[in-house]
Tab-separated table of C-alpha atoms in Angstrom:
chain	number	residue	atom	x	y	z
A	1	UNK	CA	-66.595	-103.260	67.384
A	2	UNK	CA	-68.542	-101.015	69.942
A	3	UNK	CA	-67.875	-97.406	69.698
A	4	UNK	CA	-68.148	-95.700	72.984
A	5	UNK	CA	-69.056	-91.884	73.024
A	6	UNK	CA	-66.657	-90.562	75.714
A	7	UNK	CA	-68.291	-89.834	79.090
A	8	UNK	CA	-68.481	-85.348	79.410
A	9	UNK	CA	-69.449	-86.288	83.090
A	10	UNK	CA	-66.583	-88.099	84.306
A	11	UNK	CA	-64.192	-85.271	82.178
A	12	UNK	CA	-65.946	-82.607	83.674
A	13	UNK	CA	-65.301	-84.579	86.993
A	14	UNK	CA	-61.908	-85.115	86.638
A	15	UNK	CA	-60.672	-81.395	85.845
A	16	UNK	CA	-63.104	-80.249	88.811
A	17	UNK	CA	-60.902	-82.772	90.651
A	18	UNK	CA	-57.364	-81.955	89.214
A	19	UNK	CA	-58.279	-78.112	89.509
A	20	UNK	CA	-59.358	-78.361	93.336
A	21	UNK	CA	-55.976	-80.901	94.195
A	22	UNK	CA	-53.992	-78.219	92.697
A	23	UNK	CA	-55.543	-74.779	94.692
A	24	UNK	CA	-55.036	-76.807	98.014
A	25	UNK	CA	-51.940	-78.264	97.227
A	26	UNK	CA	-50.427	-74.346	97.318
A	27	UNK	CA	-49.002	-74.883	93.823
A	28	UNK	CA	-48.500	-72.170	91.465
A	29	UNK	CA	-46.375	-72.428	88.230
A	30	UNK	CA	-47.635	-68.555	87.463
A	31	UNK	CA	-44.019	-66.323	87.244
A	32	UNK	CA	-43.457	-62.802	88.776
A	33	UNK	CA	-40.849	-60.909	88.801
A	34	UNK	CA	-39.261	-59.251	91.892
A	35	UNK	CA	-36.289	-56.654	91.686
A	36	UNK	CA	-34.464	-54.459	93.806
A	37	UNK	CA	-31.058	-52.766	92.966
A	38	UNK	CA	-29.617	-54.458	90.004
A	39	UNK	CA	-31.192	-57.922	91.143
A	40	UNK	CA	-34.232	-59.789	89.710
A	41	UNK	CA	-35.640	-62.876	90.534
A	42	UNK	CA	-38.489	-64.857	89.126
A	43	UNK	CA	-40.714	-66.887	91.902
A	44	UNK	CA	-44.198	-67.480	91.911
A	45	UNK	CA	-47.392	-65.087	92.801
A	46	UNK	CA	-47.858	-66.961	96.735
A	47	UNK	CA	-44.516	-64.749	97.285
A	48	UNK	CA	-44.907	-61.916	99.082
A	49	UNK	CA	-42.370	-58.979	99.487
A	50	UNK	CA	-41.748	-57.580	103.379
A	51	UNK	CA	-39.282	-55.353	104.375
A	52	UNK	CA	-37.077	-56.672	106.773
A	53	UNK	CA	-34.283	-54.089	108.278
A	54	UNK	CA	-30.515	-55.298	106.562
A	55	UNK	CA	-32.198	-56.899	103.600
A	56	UNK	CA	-32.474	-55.638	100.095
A	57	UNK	CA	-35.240	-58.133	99.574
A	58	UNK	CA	-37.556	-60.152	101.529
A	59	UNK	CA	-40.280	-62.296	100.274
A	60	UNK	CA	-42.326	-64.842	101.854
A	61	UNK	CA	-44.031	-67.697	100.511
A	62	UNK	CA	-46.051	-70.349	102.781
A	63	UNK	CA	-43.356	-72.695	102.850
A	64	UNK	CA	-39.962	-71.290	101.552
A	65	UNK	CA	-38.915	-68.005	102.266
A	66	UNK	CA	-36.071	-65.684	99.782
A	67	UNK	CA	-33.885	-63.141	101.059
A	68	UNK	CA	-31.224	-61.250	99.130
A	69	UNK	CA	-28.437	-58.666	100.614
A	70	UNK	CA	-25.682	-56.736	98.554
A	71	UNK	CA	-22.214	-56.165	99.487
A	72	UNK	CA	-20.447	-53.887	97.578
A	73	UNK	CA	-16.618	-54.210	96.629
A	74	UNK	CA	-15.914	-51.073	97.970
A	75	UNK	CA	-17.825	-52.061	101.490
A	76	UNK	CA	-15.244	-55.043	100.938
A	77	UNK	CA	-11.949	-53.139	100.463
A	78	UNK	CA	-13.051	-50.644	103.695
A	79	UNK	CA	-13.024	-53.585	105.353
A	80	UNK	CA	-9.600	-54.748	104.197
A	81	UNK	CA	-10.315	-57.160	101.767
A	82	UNK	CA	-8.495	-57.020	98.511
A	83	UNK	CA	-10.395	-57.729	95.116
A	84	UNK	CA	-12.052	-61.168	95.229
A	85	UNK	CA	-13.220	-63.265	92.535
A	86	UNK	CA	-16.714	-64.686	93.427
A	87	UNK	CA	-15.146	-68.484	94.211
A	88	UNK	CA	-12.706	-66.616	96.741
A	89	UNK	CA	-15.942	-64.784	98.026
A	90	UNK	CA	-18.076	-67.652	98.437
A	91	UNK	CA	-15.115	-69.210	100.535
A	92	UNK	CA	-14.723	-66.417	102.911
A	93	UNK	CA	-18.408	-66.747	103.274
A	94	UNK	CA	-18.033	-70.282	104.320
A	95	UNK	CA	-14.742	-69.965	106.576
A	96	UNK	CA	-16.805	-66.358	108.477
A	97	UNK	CA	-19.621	-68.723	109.065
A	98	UNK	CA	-18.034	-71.270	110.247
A	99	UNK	CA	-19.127	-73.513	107.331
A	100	UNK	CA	-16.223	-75.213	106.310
A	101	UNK	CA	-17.932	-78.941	106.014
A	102	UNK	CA	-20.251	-76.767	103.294
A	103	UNK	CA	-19.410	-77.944	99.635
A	104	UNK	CA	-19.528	-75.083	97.383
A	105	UNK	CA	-21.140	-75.926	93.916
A	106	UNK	CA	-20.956	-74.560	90.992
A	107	UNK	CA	-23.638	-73.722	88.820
A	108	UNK	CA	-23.826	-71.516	85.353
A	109	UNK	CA	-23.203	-67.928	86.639
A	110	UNK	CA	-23.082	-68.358	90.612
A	111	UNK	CA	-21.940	-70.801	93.216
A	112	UNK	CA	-24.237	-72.221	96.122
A	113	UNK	CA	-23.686	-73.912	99.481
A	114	UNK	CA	-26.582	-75.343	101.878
A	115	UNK	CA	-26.344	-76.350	105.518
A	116	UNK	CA	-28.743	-76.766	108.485
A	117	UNK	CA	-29.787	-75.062	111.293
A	118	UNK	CA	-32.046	-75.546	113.972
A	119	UNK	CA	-34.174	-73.041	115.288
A	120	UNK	CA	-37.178	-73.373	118.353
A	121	UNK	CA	-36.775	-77.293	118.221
A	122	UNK	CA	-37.235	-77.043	113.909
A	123	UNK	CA	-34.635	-77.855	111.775
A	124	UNK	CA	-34.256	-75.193	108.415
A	125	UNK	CA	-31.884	-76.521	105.248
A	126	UNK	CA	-30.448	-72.855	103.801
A	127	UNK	CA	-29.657	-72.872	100.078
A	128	UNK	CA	-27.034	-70.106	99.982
A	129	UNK	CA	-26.756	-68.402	96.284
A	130	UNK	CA	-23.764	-66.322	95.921
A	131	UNK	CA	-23.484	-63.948	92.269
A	132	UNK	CA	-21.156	-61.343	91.121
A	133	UNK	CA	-22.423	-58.403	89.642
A	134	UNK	CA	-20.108	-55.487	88.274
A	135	UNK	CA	-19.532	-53.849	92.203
A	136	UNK	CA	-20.868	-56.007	93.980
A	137	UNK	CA	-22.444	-59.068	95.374
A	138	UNK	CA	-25.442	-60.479	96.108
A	139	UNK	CA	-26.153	-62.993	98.891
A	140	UNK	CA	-28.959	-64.753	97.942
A	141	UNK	CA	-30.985	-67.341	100.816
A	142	UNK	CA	-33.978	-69.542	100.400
A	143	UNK	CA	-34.975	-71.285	103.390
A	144	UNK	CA	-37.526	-73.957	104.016
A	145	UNK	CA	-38.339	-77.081	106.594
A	146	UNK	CA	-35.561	-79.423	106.027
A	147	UNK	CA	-38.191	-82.127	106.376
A	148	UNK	CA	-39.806	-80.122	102.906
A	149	UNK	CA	-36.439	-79.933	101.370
A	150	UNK	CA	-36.407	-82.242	98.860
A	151	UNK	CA	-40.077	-81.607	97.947
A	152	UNK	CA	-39.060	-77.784	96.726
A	153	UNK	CA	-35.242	-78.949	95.922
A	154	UNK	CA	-35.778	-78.555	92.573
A	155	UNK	CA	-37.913	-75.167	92.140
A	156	UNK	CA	-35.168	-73.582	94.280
A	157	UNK	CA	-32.584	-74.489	91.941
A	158	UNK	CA	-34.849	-73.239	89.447
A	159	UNK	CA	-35.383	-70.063	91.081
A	160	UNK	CA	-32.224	-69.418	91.847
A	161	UNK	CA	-31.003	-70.006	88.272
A	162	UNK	CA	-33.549	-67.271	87.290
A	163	UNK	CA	-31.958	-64.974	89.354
A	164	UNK	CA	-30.118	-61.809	86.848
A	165	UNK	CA	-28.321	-59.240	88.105
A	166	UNK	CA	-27.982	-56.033	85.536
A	167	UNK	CA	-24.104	-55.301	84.927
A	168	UNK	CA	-24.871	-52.045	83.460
């Protein structure tokens, strides 16, 4: 039986290799944390906060983009809305956008919706994260290429489930 020492070169090479795929790939498993109000999300570092005028949060990544607005229940009852539970939101939310053919699903502690929209001759898939907080709630949007979708399908979800809004 022939014992082989193992080659250092070709490890060396390899995680030289693996290291260099990963910087130009763009991915990044490294967490941050992002709040504003009683909202915080977890994304990634390559997110980058702007302020954008009727947003409470902005952030920008190079391929999916996170935006987050609150609406508070008394903004709601001004505007002659009577106490709704976050399912009865979400459905106004479709029916005011004209999103009917949306399917609203339902996930641990908030609902979402997607649909499409073309904009400059490219087409955008919008994951639409709706959560209750104790006066409020919070609108949250991720938005990407619909043609990189189902590549970053997954880490939205995953975002979006890390999303926790304090009911002090």
């Amino acid at each position: 039986m022939i014992n082989k020492k193992p080659n250092h070169k070709y490890i060396i090479l390899s995680v030289l290799i693996l290291t260099m795929l990963t910087s130009l790939c763009g991915c990044s498993t490294d967490p941050h944390n992002f709040s504003t109000g009683d909202l915080t999300i977890t994304l990634t570092k390559q997110f980058t906060e702007e302020k954008k005028d009727g947003f409470n949060m902005y952030l920008e990544s190079d391929n999916v983009l996170f935006s987050a607005i609150e609406e508070t229940i008394e903004e709601l009852q001004a505007a002659g809305y009577e106490y709704l539970s976050l399912q009865d939101y979400c459905t106004e939310l479709l029916s005011s956008n004209k999103l009917p053919e949306a399917s609203l699903v339902k996930r641990d502690n908030y609902y979402y919706f997607t649909n499409e929209k073309v904009i400059s001759n490219v087409s955008y898939t919008y994951v639409h994260c709706v959560y209750m907080g104790n006066s409020s709630y919070w609108l949250c949007e991720f938005v990407c290429k619909t043609k990189d979708y189902k590549k970053f399908q997954d880490d939205i979800l995953g975002w979006a489930d890390s999303v926790v809004i304090d009911l002090k």
